[in-house]
CSV table of C-alpha atoms in Angstrom, one decimal:
chain,number,residue,atom,x,y,z
A,272,GLY,CA,118.1,45.6,108.0
A,273,ASN,CA,115.6,48.8,109.9
A,274,SER,CA,112.2,48.0,111.0
A,275,ASN,CA,111.5,51.5,110.9
A,276,LEU,CA,112.9,51.9,107.5
A,277,ALA,CA,110.8,49.0,106.4
A,278,GLY,CA,107.5,49.8,108.1
A,279,PRO,CA,107.3,53.1,106.6
A,280,ILE,CA,107.9,52.2,103.3
A,281,GLY,CA,104.7,49.0,103.8
A,282,ALA,CA,102.5,52.3,104.8
A,283,PHE,CA,103.1,53.5,102.0
A,284,LEU,CA,102.1,50.6,99.6
A,285,VAL,CA,99.0,50.2,101.4
A,286,ALA,CA,98.0,54.0,101.1
A,287,TYR,CA,98.9,54.1,97.6
A,288,GLY,CA,96.9,50.2,97.3
A,289,LEU,CA,93.8,51.5,98.2
A,290,PHE,CA,93.8,54.1,94.9
A,291,ARG,CA,94.7,51.5,92.4
A,292,TYR,CA,92.2,49.5,90.8
A,293,GLY,CA,92.4,45.8,90.5
A,294,LEU,CA,95.0,42.7,91.3
A,295,SER,CA,97.1,45.9,91.6
A,296,ARG,CA,94.7,47.4,94.7
A,297,TRP,CA,95.2,44.2,96.3
A,298,ALA,CA,98.4,43.6,95.6
A,299,MET,CA,100.1,46.5,97.0
A,300,VAL,CA,98.0,45.8,99.8
A,301,PHE,CA,98.4,43.2,101.4
A,302,THR,CA,102.4,43.4,100.5
A,303,GLY,CA,102.6,46.8,102.4
A,304,GLY,CA,100.2,45.7,105.1
A,305,ALA,CA,102.7,42.2,105.3
A,306,ILE,CA,105.6,43.8,105.7
A,307,VAL,CA,104.3,46.5,108.0
A,308,PHE,CA,103.2,43.4,110.3
A,309,MET,CA,106.4,42.1,110.2
A,310,SER,CA,108.5,44.7,110.7
A,311,ASP,CA,106.3,45.6,113.8
A,312,SER,CA,107.2,48.9,112.5
A,313,ARG,CA,104.7,51.6,115.5
A,314,THR,CA,105.6,54.0,112.9
A,315,GLY,CA,104.5,51.7,110.4
A,316,TYR,CA,101.2,50.9,112.3
A,317,LEU,CA,100.7,54.7,112.8
A,318,GLY,CA,101.1,55.9,108.6
A,319,VAL,CA,98.8,53.3,108.0
A,320,LEU,CA,96.0,54.4,110.6
A,321,VAL,CA,96.3,58.2,109.4
A,322,ALA,CA,95.7,57.1,106.3
A,323,LEU,CA,93.1,55.7,106.3
A,324,PHE,CA,91.7,57.8,108.5
A,325,VAL,CA,92.2,60.5,106.4
A,326,ALA,CA,91.0,59.0,102.7
A,327,VAL,CA,87.3,58.0,104.4
A,328,LEU,CA,87.5,61.9,106.9
A,329,PHE,CA,87.5,63.6,103.0
A,330,ARG,CA,84.7,60.5,101.5
A,331,PRO,CA,81.6,63.2,100.1
A,332,GLY,CA,79.8,61.7,103.7
A,333,ILE,CA,80.3,58.4,105.6
A,334,GLY,CA,76.4,56.5,106.1
A,335,ARG,CA,74.1,58.7,105.9
A,336,TYR,CA,76.2,62.0,107.2
A,337,GLN,CA,77.4,64.7,104.5
A,338,MET,CA,81.2,65.6,105.7
A,339,THR,CA,81.3,68.8,105.6
A,340,GLY,CA,84.3,71.1,106.5
A,341,VAL,CA,83.1,72.1,109.4
A,342,ARG,CA,82.6,68.1,110.5
A,343,ARG,CA,85.4,67.3,109.0
A,344,ALA,CA,87.7,69.2,111.5
A,345,VAL,CA,85.9,68.4,113.9
A,346,LEU,CA,85.8,65.0,113.5
A,347,PHE,CA,90.1,65.8,113.3
A,348,GLY,CA,90.3,67.1,116.4
A,349,VAL,CA,89.0,64.5,118.3
A,350,VAL,CA,90.5,61.6,117.2
A,351,ALA,CA,93.7,64.2,117.0
A,352,GLY,CA,93.0,64.3,120.5
A,353,ALA,CA,92.1,61.1,121.7
A,354,PHE,CA,95.1,60.0,119.9
A,355,VAL,CA,97.9,62.7,122.1
A,356,ALA,CA,95.8,61.4,125.1
A,357,LEU,CA,96.7,57.5,124.5
A,358,ILE,CA,100.1,58.5,124.1
A,359,VAL,CA,100.6,60.3,127.1
A,360,ALA,CA,98.5,57.7,128.9
A,361,PHE,CA,100.3,54.5,128.0
A,362,ASP,CA,104.4,55.7,126.2
A,363,PRO,CA,104.9,58.9,127.7
A,364,THR,CA,108.8,59.3,126.6
A,365,ILE,CA,107.5,58.0,123.0
A,366,ASN,CA,110.0,54.8,123.8
A,367,GLY,CA,112.4,57.2,125.0
A,368,ARG,CA,112.0,59.9,121.7
A,369,THR,CA,111.6,63.5,124.2
A,370,ALA,CA,114.5,62.9,125.1
A,371,VAL,CA,116.3,62.9,121.5
A,372,TRP,CA,114.0,65.8,121.0
A,373,SER,CA,115.0,67.8,123.6
A,374,LEU,CA,118.3,66.7,123.2
A,375,PHE,CA,118.7,67.9,119.7
A,376,TRP,CA,116.7,70.8,120.3
A,377,ASN,CA,119.7,71.9,122.1
A,378,LEU,CA,121.9,71.0,119.2
A,379,PHE,CA,120.0,73.2,117.1
A,380,TRP,CA,120.6,77.2,119.4
A,381,SER,CA,123.7,77.0,119.9
A,382,ASN,CA,124.1,77.0,115.4
A,383,PRO,CA,120.3,78.1,114.9
A,384,LEU,CA,121.0,79.5,111.2
A,385,ALA,CA,123.2,76.9,109.6
A,386,GLY,CA,123.0,74.0,112.2
A,387,VAL,CA,125.3,71.6,113.3
A,388,GLY,CA,125.8,69.2,110.9
A,389,GLY,CA,126.3,65.9,111.1
A,390,ASP,CA,129.1,66.8,112.7
A,391,GLY,CA,128.1,68.4,114.8
A,392,ILE,CA,125.4,65.2,116.4
A,393,ALA,CA,128.8,62.7,115.5
A,394,SER,CA,130.1,64.8,118.0
A,395,ALA,CA,127.9,65.2,120.8
A,396,ILE,CA,126.9,61.9,120.9
A,397,GLN,CA,130.6,60.7,121.9
A,398,GLY,CA,130.6,63.6,124.3
A,399,ASP,CA,129.1,63.3,127.4
A,400,VAL,CA,125.8,65.9,126.8
A,401,PHE,CA,124.2,62.9,124.4
A,402,LEU,CA,122.3,60.3,124.1
A,403,ASP,CA,123.5,56.3,123.3
A,404,GLY,CA,124.9,55.9,119.7
A,405,TRP,CA,121.6,54.8,118.4
A,406,ALA,CA,120.5,58.2,118.6
A,407,THR,CA,122.3,59.4,115.2
A,408,HIS,CA,118.6,60.8,114.1
A,409,GLY,CA,116.4,63.6,115.6
A,410,HIS,CA,113.4,60.9,114.9
A,411,ASN,CA,110.8,63.6,113.5
A,412,ILE,CA,111.2,65.0,109.9
A,413,LEU,CA,111.5,69.1,111.4
A,414,ILE,CA,113.0,68.2,115.1
A,415,ASP,CA,116.8,66.7,113.1
A,416,PRO,CA,116.6,68.8,110.3
A,417,LEU,CA,117.0,72.3,112.4
A,418,ALA,CA,119.4,70.7,114.4
A,419,ARG,CA,121.4,69.2,110.7
A,420,PHE,CA,120.7,72.2,109.2
A,421,GLY,CA,119.1,74.9,111.4
A,422,ILE,CA,116.2,77.1,109.8
A,423,PHE,CA,117.6,77.7,106.3
A,424,GLY,CA,117.1,73.6,106.0
A,425,VAL,CA,114.4,73.2,107.8
A,426,ALA,CA,112.8,77.2,106.1
A,427,ALA,CA,113.0,75.0,102.4
A,428,LEU,CA,111.3,72.1,103.8
A,429,LEU,CA,108.3,74.3,104.8
A,430,VAL,CA,107.8,76.0,101.8
A,431,ALA,CA,108.3,72.1,99.9
A,432,LEU,CA,106.0,70.1,103.0
A,433,ILE,CA,103.4,73.5,102.6
A,434,SER,CA,103.4,73.7,98.5
A,435,ALA,CA,102.4,70.4,98.8
A,436,LEU,CA,99.4,69.8,101.3
A,437,VAL,CA,97.5,73.1,99.8
A,438,MET,CA,98.3,71.1,96.2
A,439,THR,CA,97.1,67.7,98.1
A,440,PHE,CA,94.1,69.3,99.5
A,441,ARG,CA,92.6,71.7,96.8
A,442,ALA,CA,92.6,68.5,94.9
A,443,ALA,CA,90.8,66.0,97.5
A,444,GLU,CA,88.0,68.7,97.9
A,445,THR,CA,87.6,67.8,93.9
A,446,GLY,CA,86.4,64.6,94.7
A,447,GLN,CA,91.0,63.1,93.8
A,448,ARG,CA,91.6,61.7,97.9
A,449,ALA,CA,95.0,60.3,97.0
A,450,GLY,CA,97.6,63.0,97.1
A,451,LEU,CA,96.0,64.0,100.7
A,452,VAL,CA,96.2,60.3,102.0
A,453,LEU,CA,99.4,59.6,100.7
A,454,LEU,CA,100.6,62.9,102.3
A,455,ALA,CA,99.4,62.3,105.3
A,456,CYS,CA,100.3,58.6,106.1
A,457,PHE,CA,103.7,60.5,104.8
A,458,LEU,CA,103.2,63.2,107.9
A,459,ALA,CA,102.4,61.1,110.5
A,460,ILE,CA,105.7,58.5,109.5
A,461,GLY,CA,107.4,62.2,110.0
A,462,VAL,CA,106.3,63.0,113.6
A,463,THR,CA,108.4,60.2,115.8
A,464,GLU,CA,111.3,59.0,112.0
A,465,ASP,CA,113.4,61.1,110.2
A,466,VAL,CA,113.4,58.6,107.1
A,467,VAL,CA,114.5,61.3,104.1
A,468,ASP,CA,118.3,62.1,104.0
A,469,TRP,CA,117.6,65.3,102.0
A,470,ARG,CA,120.6,65.3,100.3
A,471,TYR,CA,119.9,62.1,98.8
A,472,LEU,CA,116.3,61.0,96.2
A,473,GLY,CA,115.4,57.5,97.9
A,474,ILE,CA,112.5,55.7,97.9
A,475,GLN,CA,111.8,57.0,101.3
A,476,ALA,CA,111.2,60.7,99.6
A,477,LEU,CA,108.7,59.0,97.7
A,478,PRO,CA,105.2,59.6,99.2
A,479,LEU,CA,106.2,63.0,99.3
A,480,LEU,CA,106.9,63.5,95.6
A,481,LEU,CA,104.3,61.1,94.6
A,482,ALA,CA,101.7,63.2,96.8
A,483,ALA,CA,102.5,66.7,95.4
A,484,MET,CA,102.3,65.5,91.6
A,485,LEU,CA,98.8,63.1,91.9
A,486,GLY,CA,97.6,67.0,93.1
A,487,VAL,CA,99.4,69.0,90.8
A,488,GLY,CA,97.6,66.4,88.8
A,489,ALA,CA,94.3,66.8,89.6
A,490,THR,CA,94.2,70.8,89.9
A,491,SER,CA,95.6,71.0,86.5
A,492,GLN,CA,92.6,68.5,85.5
A,493,ARG,CA,90.0,70.6,87.1
A,494,LYS,CA,91.5,73.9,85.9
A,495,THR,CA,91.2,72.6,82.1
A,496,MET,CA,87.5,70.9,82.6
A,497,VAL,CA,86.0,75.3,84.1
A,498,PRO,CA,85.3,76.8,80.6
A,499,THR,CA,86.1,80.0,79.9
A,500,CYS,CA,84.7,83.2,78.5
């Protein structure tokens, strides 16, 4: 019923399917790609593109070039800069999201510690200081919690995201890229959508949870393989 919810689910299937085997790989990638295409979700397309980019970026080599840390950083910076430039050139408001972000930021400053909650956001929509009824959420994984839950809520979220990033990055350095690719897909989607309702465990939180579990599994396996004296 909502392309902004369906698209990220399709993107997750593509990102995870890349690291499956046999029939399940083709089934997940094809089904996920079809969902993203039929939903025509730009958020979903972004998630797929970022997942594919990170999957390639953390290969041991691209062609005859070995991917060192410096080369990865340079390539990432170039691609990210080009992407931002394209957005500014063709859609500087990101389909009206920049206005939503600005107003949610103002809501955050009205109660920075605990946020205004769902009732505060609803009141702002009904008043003269906000946008139309479609802007019931902040369309960003950090901006929405800032207004809704304040600094305390975002601090907890940042601990989870940074922990997952550290674990999946360490795993990627050992060749286990699946967790980092899933997390990159999740974070890319979070730039323009806040699809997770942090009060409940829903399907939209699965990429974050699975990425963290894959990262822990890979690093734990590496530790058990290190000989002890």
